[in-house]
Coordinates of C-alpha atoms and ligand atoms in Angstrom, one line a residue:
M1 CA 18.6 139.2 118.9
K2 CA 18.1 139.7 115.5
K3 CA 20.5 142.0 113.6
V4 CA 18.4 144.6 111.6
S5 CA 19.7 146.8 109.0
I6 CA 17.5 149.4 107.6
L7 CA 17.5 151.2 103.9
G8 CA 16.3 154.0 104.4
S9 CA 15.9 155.6 107.6
T10 CA 15.4 158.2 107.8
G11 CA 12.3 158.5 105.7
S12 CA 8.6 156.8 107.0
I13 CA 8.2 153.4 106.8
G14 CA 12.9 153.4 108.2
V15 CA 11.4 155.8 111.2
N16 CA 8.6 153.6 112.2
T17 CA 10.8 150.7 111.6
L18 CA 13.1 152.2 114.8
N19 CA 9.8 153.3 116.6
V20 CA 9.4 148.8 116.3
I21 CA 12.4 148.4 117.3
R22 CA 12.9 151.0 120.0
E23 CA 9.7 148.8 122.2
L24 CA 11.3 145.5 120.9
K25 CA 14.5 146.3 122.5
D26 CA 15.8 142.8 123.5
E27 CA 14.4 141.3 120.2
F28 CA 16.4 143.9 118.0
K29 CA 19.7 145.4 117.7
V30 CA 20.3 148.3 114.8
T31 CA 23.1 147.7 112.9
G32 CA 23.3 150.1 109.9
L33 CA 21.2 152.8 108.9
T34 CA 20.9 154.8 105.8
T35 CA 19.6 158.6 104.3
N36 CA 19.5 159.4 101.1
K37 CA 20.2 163.8 102.8
N38 CA 18.9 163.7 105.7
I39 CA 21.7 163.9 108.4
D40 CA 20.4 165.9 111.1
L41 CA 18.5 163.1 111.4
L42 CA 20.5 160.2 110.9
E43 CA 22.6 162.5 113.3
K44 CA 20.2 161.9 115.8
Q45 CA 19.1 157.9 115.3
I46 CA 23.0 156.9 115.2
L47 CA 23.9 158.4 118.0
E48 CA 20.2 156.8 120.0
F49 CA 21.4 153.0 118.4
Q50 CA 24.9 153.3 117.5
P51 CA 25.2 151.5 114.5
E52 CA 28.2 149.4 112.7
I53 CA 27.5 151.5 108.9
A54 CA 25.6 154.4 108.7
V55 CA 25.9 155.2 104.6
V56 CA 24.6 159.1 103.1
G57 CA 23.8 159.7 99.4
D58 CA 25.8 163.1 99.3
E59 CA 29.1 162.7 100.1
D60 CA 29.8 166.1 101.6
K61 CA 27.3 164.9 103.7
A62 CA 28.6 162.2 104.4
E63 CA 31.6 164.5 105.3
L64 CA 29.7 166.7 108.1
L65 CA 28.7 163.8 109.3
R66 CA 31.5 162.2 110.5
K67 CA 32.9 165.8 111.7
R68 CA 30.0 166.5 114.0
L69 CA 29.8 162.4 115.6
P70 CA 31.3 162.5 118.9
S71 CA 34.4 160.4 119.5
G72 CA 32.8 157.9 121.5
I73 CA 30.2 156.6 118.9
H74 CA 32.5 153.8 116.5
C75 CA 29.9 154.1 113.4
N76 CA 32.4 153.9 109.7
V77 CA 29.8 156.8 107.7
L78 CA 29.9 155.7 103.7
S79 CA 28.7 157.6 100.8
G80 CA 26.3 157.5 97.6
E81 CA 25.5 154.0 96.1
K82 CA 28.7 152.4 97.1
G83 CA 28.3 152.9 99.9
L84 CA 24.6 151.4 100.2
L85 CA 26.1 148.9 98.0
E86 CA 28.8 148.0 100.9
A87 CA 26.1 148.3 103.8
A88 CA 24.5 145.6 101.6
S89 CA 26.6 143.2 100.8
K90 CA 29.1 143.5 103.8
G91 CA 27.8 145.0 106.3
D92 CA 26.7 142.3 109.4
Y93 CA 22.7 141.8 109.7
D94 CA 20.2 139.1 110.0
I95 CA 17.7 141.5 108.6
L96 CA 17.4 144.1 105.6
V97 CA 15.1 146.5 106.0
A98 CA 14.2 147.3 102.3
A99 CA 12.7 150.9 102.2
L100 CA 14.3 153.0 99.8
V101 CA 12.4 154.9 97.5
G102 CA 11.7 154.0 94.1
F103 CA 13.9 152.0 91.3
A104 CA 17.0 152.9 93.7
G105 CA 15.9 150.4 96.0
L106 CA 16.8 147.9 93.7
K107 CA 20.3 146.8 93.9
P108 CA 20.8 146.4 97.5
T109 CA 17.7 144.6 98.0
I110 CA 20.1 141.9 95.0
E111 CA 22.6 142.2 97.1
G112 CA 20.7 142.0 100.7
L113 CA 19.3 138.9 98.6
K114 CA 22.4 137.2 97.6
R115 CA 23.7 136.5 101.3
K116 CA 20.3 134.2 102.5
K117 CA 19.5 137.7 104.6
R118 CA 16.0 138.3 105.1
I119 CA 14.7 141.1 103.3
A120 CA 11.6 143.2 105.1
L121 CA 10.4 144.7 101.5
A122 CA 8.7 148.1 101.6
N123 CA 10.0 149.3 98.2
K124 CA 8.0 147.9 96.2
E125 CA 9.1 149.3 93.3
T126 CA 12.2 146.6 93.2
L127 CA 9.1 143.8 92.4
V128 CA 7.8 145.3 90.0
V129 CA 10.0 146.0 88.1
A130 CA 12.6 143.0 88.3
G131 CA 9.9 140.0 90.0
E132 CA 10.8 137.8 88.0
I133 CA 14.5 138.5 88.5
I134 CA 14.0 138.8 92.1
N135 CA 13.0 135.2 92.7
N136 CA 15.0 133.7 91.1
L137 CA 17.9 135.0 93.5
A138 CA 15.7 134.6 96.2
R139 CA 15.2 130.8 95.5
K140 CA 18.5 130.0 94.7
R141 CA 20.0 132.0 97.5
N142 CA 17.1 130.4 99.9
S143 CA 16.4 133.8 100.9
E144 CA 13.5 134.6 102.6
I145 CA 11.1 138.1 101.0
I146 CA 8.4 139.6 103.7
P147 CA 6.5 141.8 103.1
V148 CA 5.9 145.4 104.6
D149 CA 4.0 147.0 102.5
S150 CA 0.4 146.7 104.6
E151 CA -1.7 145.4 101.9
H152 CA 1.1 142.5 101.1
S153 CA 1.3 141.8 105.0
A154 CA -2.0 141.1 105.7
I155 CA -2.7 138.5 102.4
F156 CA 1.3 137.1 103.6
Q157 CA -0.8 136.4 107.0
A158 CA -3.6 135.3 105.8
L159 CA -1.8 132.7 104.0
V160 CA -0.3 131.5 106.8
G161 CA -0.4 127.6 107.3
E162 CA -2.9 127.5 103.4
S163 CA -1.9 125.8 100.2
K164 CA -0.5 128.3 97.3
E165 CA -3.4 125.0 95.6
S166 CA -6.4 126.5 97.7
I167 CA -6.0 130.4 96.9
F168 CA -9.1 131.5 94.3
K169 CA -8.0 135.3 94.7
I170 CA -6.4 137.9 96.2
I171 CA -8.1 141.1 97.4
L172 CA -6.1 144.6 97.4
T173 CA -8.4 146.8 99.3
A174 CA -7.4 150.4 98.5
S175 CA -8.5 153.8 100.5
G176 CA -9.2 155.6 97.8
G177 CA -6.9 158.3 98.2
P178 CA -7.7 162.6 99.4
F179 CA -9.4 162.1 95.6
R180 CA -11.6 159.0 96.3
S181 CA -15.3 161.0 95.8
A182 CA -13.8 163.7 93.2
T183 CA -15.1 165.0 89.9
L184 CA -12.4 164.5 87.1
E185 CA -12.7 168.0 86.7
E186 CA -11.6 168.8 90.1
L187 CA -9.0 165.6 89.5
E188 CA -7.8 168.4 86.4
N189 CA -7.6 171.0 88.7
A190 CA -5.9 168.9 91.7
T191 CA -3.0 170.5 93.3
V192 CA 0.0 169.0 94.9
E193 CA -1.0 170.3 98.1
Q194 CA -4.1 168.4 97.8
A195 CA -3.0 165.4 96.2
L196 CA -0.3 165.2 99.8
N197 CA -3.2 165.3 102.2
H198 CA -4.0 161.6 102.2
P199 CA -6.9 160.5 105.1
N200 CA -6.0 157.6 106.5
W201 CA -2.5 157.0 105.8
K202 CA 1.0 159.6 107.2
M203 CA 3.0 158.5 103.9
G204 CA 6.3 160.0 102.3
N205 CA 6.0 162.6 99.1
K206 CA 5.9 159.4 96.7
V207 CA 3.4 156.6 97.7
T208 CA 1.3 159.4 98.8
I209 CA 0.7 160.7 95.4
D210 CA 0.8 157.1 93.7
S211 CA -2.5 156.4 96.3
A212 CA -4.0 160.3 95.4
T213 CA -3.6 158.8 91.6
M214 CA -4.4 155.2 92.2
M215 CA -0.7 154.2 90.7
N216 CA -0.1 152.9 94.3
K217 CA -3.1 150.2 93.8
G218 CA -1.8 149.3 90.2
L219 CA 1.8 148.9 91.5
E220 CA 0.9 146.8 94.1
I221 CA -1.6 144.4 92.3
I222 CA 2.7 143.5 90.2
E223 CA 3.8 143.1 93.7
A224 CA 1.2 140.9 94.3
Y225 CA 1.8 139.0 91.4
W226 CA 5.1 138.3 91.7
L227 CA 4.7 137.9 95.7
F228 CA 1.9 135.8 95.2
G229 CA 2.1 133.7 91.8
L230 CA -1.1 134.4 91.0
P231 CA -2.4 135.8 86.8
P232 CA -3.4 138.6 87.0
E233 CA -7.5 138.0 86.3
R234 CA -7.1 136.7 90.1
I235 CA -5.3 139.5 91.6
E236 CA -8.8 142.1 92.1
V237 CA -9.0 145.9 93.9
V238 CA -11.7 146.7 95.6
V239 CA -11.8 150.5 97.5
H240 CA -12.5 150.4 101.1
P241 CA -12.1 153.9 102.9
Q242 CA -11.6 152.9 106.1
S243 CA -8.6 151.4 105.5
I244 CA -9.9 149.0 108.3
V245 CA -9.6 145.4 106.1
H246 CA -5.6 145.2 105.2
S247 CA -6.8 143.3 102.4
L248 CA -8.4 139.6 102.0
V249 CA -7.9 136.8 100.4
E250 CA -10.3 134.1 98.7
F251 CA -10.3 130.8 98.3
V252 CA -11.4 128.1 96.3
D253 CA -13.8 127.4 98.7
G254 CA -15.5 131.0 98.7
S255 CA -14.3 131.4 102.0
I256 CA -12.3 134.7 102.7
K257 CA -9.7 135.7 105.3
A258 CA -9.2 139.4 106.4
Q259 CA -6.5 141.2 108.1
L260 CA -7.5 143.9 110.6
S261 CA -6.8 146.4 112.4
L262 CA -6.3 150.5 112.6
P263 CA -4.2 151.8 109.8
D264 CA -0.6 152.0 111.4
M265 CA 2.0 150.6 109.1
K266 CA 4.2 149.4 112.5
L267 CA 1.7 146.9 112.9
P268 CA 2.7 145.2 108.8
I269 CA 6.9 146.5 110.2
Q270 CA 6.9 144.1 113.0
Y271 CA 5.1 141.5 111.4
A272 CA 8.0 141.7 109.1
L273 CA 10.4 141.5 111.7
T274 CA 9.3 138.9 114.1
Y275 CA 8.2 136.8 111.9
P276 CA 6.5 133.6 112.5
K277 CA 6.2 134.3 115.9
R278 CA 4.0 138.2 116.8
L279 CA 5.1 140.0 120.6
R280 CA 3.1 141.9 122.6
N281 CA 3.4 145.3 122.1
N282 CA 1.0 149.2 122.7
F283 CA 0.8 150.2 119.6
V284 CA -2.9 150.3 118.1
E285 CA -6.3 149.2 120.0
T286 CA -8.2 148.2 117.0
N287 CA -11.9 148.9 118.4
L288 CA -14.9 147.9 115.8
P289 CA -18.0 149.4 118.0
E290 CA -16.0 152.9 117.2
I291 CA -15.7 152.2 113.7
Q292 CA -19.0 151.0 113.2
N293 CA -19.3 150.4 109.3
L294 CA -16.6 148.7 106.3
T295 CA -17.2 149.7 103.5
F296 CA -16.2 148.7 100.1
Y297 CA -17.5 148.8 95.9
E298 CA -15.2 148.3 93.1
P299 CA -12.6 151.2 91.9
D300 CA -14.0 153.8 89.4
Y301 CA -11.2 152.5 86.6
K302 CA -11.9 156.2 84.1
K303 CA -11.4 158.8 86.8
F304 CA -8.2 156.5 88.3
R305 CA -7.1 155.2 85.0
T306 CA -3.6 153.5 86.4
I307 CA -5.1 150.4 87.9
K308 CA -6.0 149.7 84.4
L309 CA -2.4 150.7 82.7
A310 CA -0.4 148.2 85.6
Y311 CA -3.1 145.5 84.6
Q312 CA -1.8 146.6 81.5
A313 CA 2.0 146.6 82.0
L314 CA 1.5 143.3 83.7
E315 CA -0.2 141.7 81.2
A316 CA 2.2 142.9 79.0
G317 CA 5.1 141.1 80.3
G318 CA 8.8 141.8 80.1
T319 CA 9.6 146.1 80.8
A320 CA 6.5 146.4 80.2
P321 CA 6.3 147.3 84.3
C322 CA 9.7 149.4 84.6
I323 CA 8.6 151.3 81.9
L324 CA 5.1 151.6 83.6
N325 CA 7.7 152.1 86.6
A326 CA 10.2 154.8 85.7
A327 CA 7.0 156.9 83.5
N328 CA 5.3 157.4 87.0
E329 CA 8.3 157.9 89.1
I330 CA 9.5 160.8 86.7
A331 CA 5.4 162.3 86.1
V332 CA 5.2 162.2 89.7
E333 CA 8.7 164.2 90.1
K334 CA 7.3 166.7 87.7
F335 CA 3.3 167.0 89.0
L336 CA 5.2 167.9 92.9
T337 CA 7.1 170.8 91.2
N338 CA 4.1 171.5 89.2
E339 CA 5.9 171.2 85.9
I340 CA 2.8 169.2 85.0
K341 CA -1.1 168.6 86.1
F342 CA -2.4 166.2 88.0
L343 CA -4.3 164.6 85.6
E344 CA -1.1 164.1 83.1
I345 CA 0.5 161.6 85.2
P346 CA -2.0 158.4 83.4
K347 CA -1.5 160.7 80.4
I348 CA 1.6 160.2 80.6
I349 CA 3.1 156.9 81.5
S350 CA 0.3 155.3 78.7
E351 CA 2.6 157.8 76.7
A352 CA 5.5 155.3 77.3
L353 CA 4.0 152.2 77.0
E354 CA 3.0 152.6 74.2
R355 CA 5.2 154.3 72.7
I356 CA 8.3 153.1 74.0
P357 CA 8.4 148.6 72.0
Y358 CA 8.9 145.8 75.2
E359 CA 11.7 143.5 75.9
R360 CA 12.1 140.5 77.9
V361 CA 14.1 140.8 80.6
K362 CA 17.3 138.5 80.0
D363 CA 18.8 140.3 83.3
I364 CA 19.4 143.4 85.9
E365 CA 21.4 145.4 82.1
T366 CA 17.9 144.9 81.0
I367 CA 16.2 146.3 83.4
Y368 CA 18.5 149.1 84.0
E369 CA 18.2 150.0 80.2
C370 CA 15.0 150.1 80.4
D371 CA 14.2 152.4 83.1
R372 CA 17.4 155.4 81.3
K373 CA 15.5 154.9 77.8
T374 CA 12.3 155.4 79.7
R375 CA 13.5 158.7 81.6
G376 CA 15.0 160.1 78.9
F377 CA 11.8 159.0 76.7
I378 CA 9.6 161.2 78.8
N379 CA 12.8 164.7 79.2
K380 CA 13.0 164.7 75.4
I381 CA 8.7 165.1 75.3
F382 CA 9.7 168.0 77.8
T383 CA 12.2 169.5 76.7
Ligands
MN1 MN1 0.0 149.6 100.2

C-alpha cells in the first residue's frame, strides 16, 4: 500500500484525488490532508480517510476542528504555513499530491522533494516561478515529479519509452475557455460570472479565470519547459475546443503521439499515483463515434495576449516568470472582486513585466523577494 498525503485536499484536485483513492482502496492509504479554510469538508474527509495529520490554514478554525473530531479519531490537527511545512517535511507518505493554489504551493513542495518522495504535481505555479530550483533539487535528491496537469500528463504518457533526442516538439492543447469565440468587445465587458463558466472543465476559481484569459496555457508553456526540457520555440499551443486530445508530442520522424479521453481530472491524477502501472477504473468511457469531431486551430494572440506574455517571460528567464505569475495572481483576485475589468488582467501583467527589473535566480530567497516586490508594485498602482 502506498501512503498519500494531499496538500489542498478540499480543492478540486484534492477532492478528485480522494475520489480516485476511494476506488483504489487496496492500493492507497491517505496519511495527510490539508485545507485553507474549508473545515466542514475537511472534517468529513478526516472521518472517512482517517489520516495521521491534517492542516488548516487558520489557527482558530484548526482549534474548532480539533474540538469537533470524535475521540476515536487520532488525527494531529496543525495550522498555518508552519503546519503545512511540517506535514510535508515530517509526515509519513510515499506520494505528495501538491494541489495548493498559486505561489503558496512552493515551500511545501520543496520540503517533499528534499525527501526523495514522488511529487504528484498539480500546482503549476511552483514550476513557473522556481523551475530551475525545483529541477536541480529533484535531480540531486532523486525525487520524482509526475505531472497532474492534464496536458502535461498527456505529454508524459506519450513520452513513455521514448528518448529525449526523439522529440521534435510539444503541442499543448487549449479548450479556448468560455471566451473562445467572443469578440474583443465582448471580452472588454466580460463579467466574473461569464468568466467562471468554463465549457469543459469544472475547476477552482483561479485556474478557471486563467483559462478564460488563456494565461493558464501561458503558465503551462513554462511548466512544460521545465518538465520536458525543450526550448520555448518547440512548445506550441493549439486550440482544441472539445478537450478530448489532452496534448501531443511530435517526434523527429514526423510521427505524432496524442493522449485522448473525455475530460476528467481523475485520469491524470490516477496516472500520477499509479505510474508506471495502469489500473482499471470506472471513471470515463470515451465513445469516439459520439464525439464525432475533433477540431484544431491557431490561438488568437490578439484576443489572448497572455500567451505571448508567457513566452516573453520564459525567453527573458530569471525572475521574469515569477513577475508574470505574481502579477497574474493579483490581477485575477482583483477581477474576481470586481476591482478591475477582464482585459486589465493582461494589461497589469504586461506592465509588471515592463517596469520591474528581472534578476538572476540565485536561490529561493530571490523568488520570495520578487514575489513580494511584484505584489507591492501592483498594489501601489491601485492605491
Ligand atoms: Mn491544464
